[in-house]
């Protein structure tokens, strides 16, 4: 992989992480378009590093919300922010179990199989459409009515289940978690922020493990990302993903507020059909 390929993939990741069109699916699509042939494990590790970049962009954009949460949690204030972080931790349980128990199976899905990507994009379109026609459209027609409730403990876990399922390439993480929250009756803006914040822990955790493996590889382990990708292209992709992610995060929050997620369902249908055809 050269630096230009990494730049394109970084831009795609930064944009598609927040838009409900599946960043992992689009990375697989563009790896095929660019003709890249990476080892599945190296491909997954590269994707994780790009996800780490967008997680950092989340922290930057949502810093005013993020810092009070950290301060309350680590000082055990037992206020609303403390319990909000506890809900985030609960939401991370399902994806943590999937990551620990099924990492090899997940790695095998990152082999450029566009059939899986296509099917999952169509599933994303169904979720977005269902959330819009059952909840969002009614709320938009009556803007003076309550626009949804706060996220409960049960809602946090169910949204976490959606995040765990969305490890499949083509199934949008943001689209799945936001649509799940909306279907549960949660406030659109609150569930969007929760969706962006809940990914920080699992992605940073996975990223730190990948960095450890790259710096201290086990004997006989598979070739690391640095060998297949290169350090310079990895850095280019990382910074491109971070920069574009900052822009896309702000954009996505406005889109959710306006209830326009359903338009991305049309895009996911078109992209899914193209993947299945080609």
mmCIF file of C-alpha atoms in Angstrom:
data_model
loop_
_atom_site.group_PDB
_atom_site.id
_atom_site.type_symbol
_atom_site.label_atom_id
_atom_site.label_comp_id
_atom_site.label_asym_id
_atom_site.label_seq_id
_atom_site.Cartn_x
_atom_site.Cartn_y
_atom_site.Cartn_z
ATOM 1 C CA UNK A 1 0.000 0.000 0.000
ATOM 2 C CA UNK A 2 1.388 3.419 -0.903
ATOM 3 C CA UNK A 3 0.649 6.723 0.828
ATOM 4 C CA UNK A 4 -1.985 7.784 -1.741
ATOM 5 C CA UNK A 5 -4.018 4.603 -1.171
ATOM 6 C CA UNK A 6 -3.800 5.198 2.585
ATOM 7 C CA UNK A 7 -4.900 8.807 2.111
ATOM 8 C CA UNK A 8 -8.002 7.755 0.183
ATOM 9 C CA UNK A 9 -8.877 5.107 2.758
ATOM 10 C CA UNK A 10 -8.380 7.597 5.589
ATOM 11 C CA UNK A 11 -10.755 10.047 3.930
ATOM 12 C CA UNK A 12 -13.331 7.298 3.349
ATOM 13 C CA UNK A 13 -13.071 6.145 6.975
ATOM 14 C CA UNK A 14 -13.350 9.645 8.404
ATOM 15 C CA UNK A 15 -16.438 10.387 6.353
ATOM 16 C CA UNK A 16 -18.239 7.060 6.608
ATOM 17 C CA UNK A 17 -17.631 6.423 10.334
ATOM 18 C CA UNK A 18 -20.234 8.996 11.298
ATOM 19 C CA UNK A 19 -22.542 8.783 8.303
ATOM 20 C CA UNK A 20 -24.795 5.702 8.542
ATOM 21 C CA UNK A 21 -23.270 3.976 5.506
ATOM 22 C CA UNK A 22 -20.768 1.612 7.210
ATOM 23 C CA UNK A 23 -17.146 2.654 7.380
ATOM 24 C CA UNK A 24 -15.894 -0.948 7.487
ATOM 25 C CA UNK A 25 -17.983 -1.823 4.436
ATOM 26 C CA UNK A 26 -16.722 1.167 2.478
ATOM 27 C CA UNK A 27 -13.135 0.417 3.418
ATOM 28 C CA UNK A 28 -13.564 -3.078 1.972
ATOM 29 C CA UNK A 29 -15.193 -1.672 -1.176
ATOM 30 C CA UNK A 30 -12.403 0.841 -1.770
ATOM 31 C CA UNK A 31 -9.685 -1.709 -1.052
ATOM 32 C CA UNK A 32 -11.135 -3.639 -3.978
ATOM 33 C CA UNK A 33 -11.451 -0.508 -6.133
ATOM 34 C CA UNK A 34 -7.802 0.389 -5.436
ATOM 35 C CA UNK A 35 -6.705 -3.192 -6.088
ATOM 36 C CA UNK A 36 -5.190 -3.686 -2.636
ATOM 37 C CA UNK A 37 -4.419 -7.226 -1.531
ATOM 38 C CA UNK A 38 -3.753 -7.291 2.203
ATOM 39 C CA UNK A 39 -3.560 -10.153 4.651
ATOM 40 C CA UNK A 40 -6.999 -10.326 6.371
ATOM 41 C CA UNK A 41 -5.525 -9.753 9.828
ATOM 42 C CA UNK A 42 -3.371 -6.862 8.589
ATOM 43 C CA UNK A 43 -6.398 -5.415 6.791
ATOM 44 C CA UNK A 44 -8.414 -5.530 10.013
ATOM 45 C CA UNK A 45 -5.589 -3.957 12.012
ATOM 46 C CA UNK A 46 -5.265 -1.113 9.489
ATOM 47 C CA UNK A 47 -9.015 -0.546 9.658
ATOM 48 C CA UNK A 48 -8.860 -0.470 13.465
ATOM 49 C CA UNK A 49 -6.130 2.193 13.391
ATOM 50 C CA UNK A 50 -8.278 4.346 11.123
ATOM 51 C CA UNK A 51 -11.161 3.836 13.542
ATOM 52 C CA UNK A 52 -8.901 4.985 16.390
ATOM 53 C CA UNK A 53 -8.327 8.215 14.457
ATOM 54 C CA UNK A 54 -12.060 8.870 14.149
ATOM 55 C CA UNK A 55 -12.565 8.054 17.820
ATOM 56 C CA UNK A 56 -10.038 10.774 18.645
ATOM 57 C CA UNK A 57 -11.990 13.148 16.400
ATOM 58 C CA UNK A 58 -15.101 12.274 18.431
ATOM 59 C CA UNK A 59 -13.313 13.274 21.623
ATOM 60 C CA UNK A 60 -12.241 16.576 20.052
ATOM 61 C CA UNK A 61 -15.698 17.491 18.726
ATOM 62 C CA UNK A 62 -17.587 16.321 21.822
ATOM 63 C CA UNK A 63 -14.979 17.549 24.298
ATOM 64 C CA UNK A 64 -17.493 19.662 26.237
ATOM 65 C CA UNK A 65 -19.528 16.518 26.888
ATOM 66 C CA UNK A 66 -16.555 14.145 27.171
ATOM 67 C CA UNK A 67 -14.488 15.970 29.812
ATOM 68 C CA UNK A 68 -17.273 16.342 32.442
ATOM 69 C CA UNK A 69 -18.041 12.630 32.007
ATOM 70 C CA UNK A 70 -14.424 11.683 32.692
ATOM 71 C CA UNK A 71 -14.174 14.053 35.645
ATOM 72 C CA UNK A 72 -17.336 12.729 37.289
ATOM 73 C CA UNK A 73 -16.517 9.073 36.677
ATOM 74 C CA UNK A 74 -12.924 9.097 37.906
ATOM 75 C CA UNK A 75 -13.779 11.176 40.985
ATOM 76 C CA UNK A 76 -16.804 8.989 41.817
ATOM 77 C CA UNK A 77 -19.186 11.926 42.073
ATOM 78 C CA UNK A 78 -22.275 9.717 41.666
ATOM 79 C CA UNK A 79 -24.026 12.401 39.607
ATOM 80 C CA UNK A 80 -25.818 12.117 36.242
ATOM 81 C CA UNK A 81 -22.505 12.137 34.362
ATOM 82 C CA UNK A 82 -21.163 9.274 36.481
ATOM 83 C CA UNK A 83 -24.179 7.096 35.733
ATOM 84 C CA UNK A 84 -24.052 8.092 32.054
ATOM 85 C CA UNK A 85 -20.533 6.634 31.844
ATOM 86 C CA UNK A 86 -21.802 3.505 33.600
ATOM 87 C CA UNK A 87 -24.422 3.161 30.857
ATOM 88 C CA UNK A 88 -21.673 3.495 28.254
ATOM 89 C CA UNK A 89 -19.719 0.718 30.000
ATOM 90 C CA UNK A 90 -22.808 -1.502 29.965
ATOM 91 C CA UNK A 91 -23.234 -0.835 26.237
ATOM 92 C CA UNK A 92 -19.642 -2.027 25.663
ATOM 93 C CA UNK A 93 -20.213 -5.477 27.187
ATOM 94 C CA UNK A 94 -21.681 -7.153 24.045
ATOM 95 C CA UNK A 95 -19.008 -5.881 21.651
ATOM 96 C CA UNK A 96 -16.313 -6.802 24.189
ATOM 97 C CA UNK A 97 -17.587 -10.393 24.281
ATOM 98 C CA UNK A 98 -17.713 -10.543 20.478
ATOM 99 C CA UNK A 99 -14.180 -9.121 20.187
ATOM 100 C CA UNK A 100 -12.676 -11.551 22.691
ATOM 101 C CA UNK A 101 -14.508 -14.703 21.586
ATOM 102 C CA UNK A 102 -14.844 -14.213 17.833
ATOM 103 C CA UNK A 103 -11.846 -12.111 16.746
ATOM 104 C CA UNK A 104 -10.547 -14.733 14.290
ATOM 105 C CA UNK A 105 -13.981 -15.169 12.707
ATOM 106 C CA UNK A 106 -14.327 -11.394 12.388
ATOM 107 C CA UNK A 107 -10.881 -11.128 10.790
ATOM 108 C CA UNK A 108 -11.932 -13.638 8.126
ATOM 109 C CA UNK A 109 -14.753 -11.303 7.050
ATOM 110 C CA UNK A 110 -12.223 -8.617 6.071
ATOM 111 C CA UNK A 111 -11.098 -10.412 2.910
ATOM 112 C CA UNK A 112 -12.807 -8.176 0.376
ATOM 113 C CA UNK A 113 -15.986 -10.295 0.240
ATOM 114 C CA UNK A 114 -18.353 -7.760 -1.291
ATOM 115 C CA UNK A 115 -21.310 -10.145 -1.050
ATOM 116 C CA UNK A 116 -21.275 -9.840 2.745
ATOM 117 C CA UNK A 117 -20.821 -6.079 2.454
ATOM 118 C CA UNK A 118 -23.725 -5.797 0.009
ATOM 119 C CA UNK A 119 -26.126 -7.789 2.168
ATOM 120 C CA UNK A 120 -25.188 -5.833 5.289
ATOM 121 C CA UNK A 121 -25.641 -2.498 3.490
ATOM 122 C CA UNK A 122 -29.169 -3.582 2.567
ATOM 123 C CA UNK A 123 -29.805 -4.504 6.215
ATOM 124 C CA UNK A 124 -28.567 -1.035 7.215
ATOM 125 C CA UNK A 125 -31.030 0.508 4.763
ATOM 126 C CA UNK A 126 -33.883 -1.498 6.293
ATOM 127 C CA UNK A 127 -32.958 -0.388 9.827
ATOM 128 C CA UNK A 128 -32.749 3.284 8.858
ATOM 129 C CA UNK A 129 -36.046 3.131 6.982
ATOM 130 C CA UNK A 130 -37.830 1.303 9.795
ATOM 131 C CA UNK A 131 -36.600 3.810 12.393
ATOM 132 C CA UNK A 132 -37.761 6.712 10.227
ATOM 133 C CA UNK A 133 -41.223 5.448 9.332
ATOM 134 C CA UNK A 134 -42.074 4.104 12.803
ATOM 135 C CA UNK A 135 -40.647 6.901 14.988
ATOM 136 C CA UNK A 136 -38.874 9.837 13.338
ATOM 137 C CA UNK A 137 -41.568 10.827 10.831
ATOM 138 C CA UNK A 138 -44.198 11.037 13.572
ATOM 139 C CA UNK A 139 -41.891 13.178 15.718
ATOM 140 C CA UNK A 140 -41.146 15.551 12.828
ATOM 141 C CA UNK A 141 -44.855 16.007 12.148
ATOM 142 C CA UNK A 142 -45.425 17.077 15.742
ATOM 143 C CA UNK A 143 -42.287 19.022 16.802
ATOM 144 C CA UNK A 144 -43.974 20.435 19.931
ATOM 145 C CA UNK A 145 -44.479 16.952 21.378
ATOM 146 C CA UNK A 146 -41.755 15.226 23.455
ATOM 147 C CA UNK A 147 -39.011 14.047 21.080
ATOM 148 C CA UNK A 148 -38.103 10.895 22.949
ATOM 149 C CA UNK A 149 -36.932 9.846 26.389
ATOM 150 C CA UNK A 150 -33.525 9.637 28.032
ATOM 151 C CA UNK A 151 -31.474 6.493 27.483
ATOM 152 C CA UNK A 152 -32.247 3.927 30.187
ATOM 153 C CA UNK A 153 -29.993 1.161 31.500
ATOM 154 C CA UNK A 154 -31.847 -1.416 29.426
ATOM 155 C CA UNK A 155 -31.703 0.801 26.342
ATOM 156 C CA UNK A 156 -27.933 1.152 26.781
ATOM 157 C CA UNK A 157 -27.472 -2.624 26.747
ATOM 158 C CA UNK A 158 -29.786 -3.127 23.755
ATOM 159 C CA UNK A 159 -27.982 -0.391 21.821
ATOM 160 C CA UNK A 160 -24.757 -2.186 22.778
ATOM 161 C CA UNK A 161 -26.123 -5.376 21.210
ATOM 162 C CA UNK A 162 -26.639 -3.394 18.007
ATOM 163 C CA UNK A 163 -23.025 -2.219 18.147
ATOM 164 C CA UNK A 164 -21.819 -5.802 18.599
ATOM 165 C CA UNK A 165 -23.752 -6.982 15.536
ATOM 166 C CA UNK A 166 -22.421 -4.024 13.545
ATOM 167 C CA UNK A 167 -18.870 -5.425 13.557
ATOM 168 C CA UNK A 168 -19.949 -7.045 10.277
ATOM 169 C CA UNK A 169 -18.508 -5.096 7.321
ATOM 170 C CA UNK A 170 -21.339 -3.236 5.613
ATOM 171 C CA UNK A 171 -23.535 -2.962 8.690
ATOM 172 C CA UNK A 172 -23.211 0.664 9.806
ATOM 173 C CA UNK A 173 -22.269 0.997 13.474
ATOM 174 C CA UNK A 174 -23.612 4.526 13.821
ATOM 175 C CA UNK A 175 -26.677 3.706 11.730
ATOM 176 C CA UNK A 176 -27.422 0.540 13.696
ATOM 177 C CA UNK A 177 -26.960 2.053 17.148
ATOM 178 C CA UNK A 178 -28.810 5.296 16.384
ATOM 179 C CA UNK A 179 -31.672 3.452 14.669
ATOM 180 C CA UNK A 180 -31.883 1.033 17.603
ATOM 181 C CA UNK A 181 -32.107 3.914 20.074
ATOM 182 C CA UNK A 182 -34.767 5.670 18.015
ATOM 183 C CA UNK A 183 -36.806 2.462 17.758
ATOM 184 C CA UNK A 184 -36.604 2.138 21.550
ATOM 185 C CA UNK A 185 -38.130 5.606 21.838
ATOM 186 C CA UNK A 186 -34.999 7.533 22.811
ATOM 187 C CA UNK A 187 -34.380 11.168 21.899
ATOM 188 C CA UNK A 188 -32.629 11.398 18.507
ATOM 189 C CA UNK A 189 -29.956 13.894 19.510
ATOM 190 C CA UNK A 190 -29.187 12.127 22.784
ATOM 191 C CA UNK A 191 -28.873 8.730 21.159
ATOM 192 C CA UNK A 192 -26.572 10.146 18.455
ATOM 193 C CA UNK A 193 -24.199 11.522 21.087
ATOM 194 C CA UNK A 194 -24.419 8.268 23.038
ATOM 195 C CA UNK A 195 -23.627 6.338 19.849
ATOM 196 C CA UNK A 196 -20.504 8.400 19.181
ATOM 197 C CA UNK A 197 -19.295 8.212 22.796
ATOM 198 C CA UNK A 198 -19.956 4.505 23.320
ATOM 199 C CA UNK A 199 -17.494 3.485 20.595
ATOM 200 C CA UNK A 200 -14.546 5.205 22.279
ATOM 201 C CA UNK A 201 -13.757 2.446 24.792
ATOM 202 C CA UNK A 202 -13.823 -0.637 22.501
ATOM 203 C CA UNK A 203 -12.025 1.037 19.594
ATOM 204 C CA UNK A 204 -9.278 2.577 21.742
ATOM 205 C CA UNK A 205 -8.883 -0.741 23.552
ATOM 206 C CA UNK A 206 -8.550 -2.662 20.303
ATOM 207 C CA UNK A 207 -6.219 -0.017 18.920
ATOM 208 C CA UNK A 208 -3.908 -0.237 21.934
ATOM 209 C CA UNK A 209 -3.770 -4.028 21.598
ATOM 210 C CA UNK A 210 -2.896 -3.724 17.899
ATOM 211 C CA UNK A 211 -0.164 -1.192 18.669
ATOM 212 C CA UNK A 212 1.246 -3.602 21.273
ATOM 213 C CA UNK A 213 1.206 -6.451 18.736
ATOM 214 C CA UNK A 214 2.956 -4.286 16.126
ATOM 215 C CA UNK A 215 5.656 -3.159 18.565
ATOM 216 C CA UNK A 216 6.086 -6.515 20.311
ATOM 217 C CA UNK A 217 4.973 -9.261 17.886
ATOM 218 C CA UNK A 218 4.764 -12.815 19.184
ATOM 219 C CA UNK A 219 7.043 -15.379 17.644
ATOM 220 C CA UNK A 220 5.331 -17.106 14.747
ATOM 221 C CA UNK A 221 2.513 -14.546 14.669
ATOM 222 C CA UNK A 222 0.979 -13.347 11.455
ATOM 223 C CA UNK A 223 2.643 -10.471 9.618
ATOM 224 C CA UNK A 224 1.815 -7.162 11.268
ATOM 225 C CA UNK A 225 0.170 -4.172 9.694
ATOM 226 C CA UNK A 226 3.448 -2.306 9.522
ATOM 227 C CA UNK A 227 4.837 -5.002 7.213
ATOM 228 C CA UNK A 228 1.909 -4.970 4.789
ATOM 229 C CA UNK A 229 1.021 -1.307 4.961
ATOM 230 C CA UNK A 230 4.102 0.589 6.051
ATOM 231 C CA UNK A 231 4.490 3.142 8.816
ATOM 232 C CA UNK A 232 4.300 6.250 6.583
ATOM 233 C CA UNK A 233 1.077 5.213 4.780
ATOM 234 C CA UNK A 234 -0.411 4.245 8.148
ATOM 235 C CA UNK A 235 0.316 7.728 9.520
ATOM 236 C CA UNK A 236 -1.108 9.383 6.394
ATOM 237 C CA UNK A 237 -4.304 7.350 6.679
ATOM 238 C CA UNK A 238 -4.534 8.058 10.406
ATOM 239 C CA UNK A 239 -4.302 11.842 10.091
ATOM 240 C CA UNK A 240 -6.630 11.929 7.069
ATOM 241 C CA UNK A 241 -9.206 9.907 8.993
ATOM 242 C CA UNK A 242 -8.897 12.195 12.023
ATOM 243 C CA UNK A 243 -9.239 15.433 10.032
ATOM 244 C CA UNK A 244 -12.215 14.320 7.939
ATOM 245 C CA UNK A 245 -13.782 12.704 11.014
ATOM 246 C CA UNK A 246 -13.891 16.042 12.837
ATOM 247 C CA UNK A 247 -15.887 17.541 9.966
ATOM 248 C CA UNK A 248 -18.189 14.539 9.525
ATOM 249 C CA UNK A 249 -18.997 14.290 13.256
ATOM 250 C CA UNK A 250 -20.419 17.824 13.322
ATOM 251 C CA UNK A 251 -22.319 17.181 10.100
ATOM 252 C CA UNK A 252 -23.847 13.955 11.358
ATOM 253 C CA UNK A 253 -25.144 15.544 14.572
ATOM 254 C CA UNK A 254 -27.020 18.119 12.475
ATOM 255 C CA UNK A 255 -28.389 15.403 10.168
ATOM 256 C CA UNK A 256 -29.768 13.381 13.097
ATOM 257 C CA UNK A 257 -31.301 16.490 14.650
ATOM 258 C CA UNK A 258 -33.141 17.216 11.398
ATOM 259 C CA UNK A 259 -34.333 13.603 11.065
ATOM 260 C CA UNK A 260 -32.759 13.043 7.649
ATOM 261 C CA UNK A 261 -31.140 9.653 8.219
ATOM 262 C CA UNK A 262 -33.646 7.995 5.897
ATOM 263 C CA UNK A 263 -31.926 9.490 2.835
ATOM 264 C CA UNK A 264 -28.882 7.377 3.592
ATOM 265 C CA UNK A 265 -31.084 4.295 3.329
ATOM 266 C CA UNK A 266 -31.478 5.068 -0.373
ATOM 267 C CA UNK A 267 -27.703 5.280 -0.747
ATOM 268 C CA UNK A 268 -27.178 2.010 1.173
ATOM 269 C CA UNK A 269 -29.647 0.218 -1.112
ATOM 270 C CA UNK A 270 -27.837 1.457 -4.226
ATOM 271 C CA UNK A 271 -24.387 0.630 -2.821
ATOM 272 C CA UNK A 272 -25.572 -2.771 -1.585
ATOM 273 C CA UNK A 273 -26.987 -3.731 -4.974
ATOM 274 C CA UNK A 274 -23.762 -2.666 -6.708
ATOM 275 C CA UNK A 275 -21.731 -4.819 -4.310
ATOM 276 C CA UNK A 276 -23.931 -7.838 -4.965
ATOM 277 C CA UNK A 277 -23.669 -7.310 -8.735
ATOM 278 C CA UNK A 278 -19.916 -6.777 -8.945
#
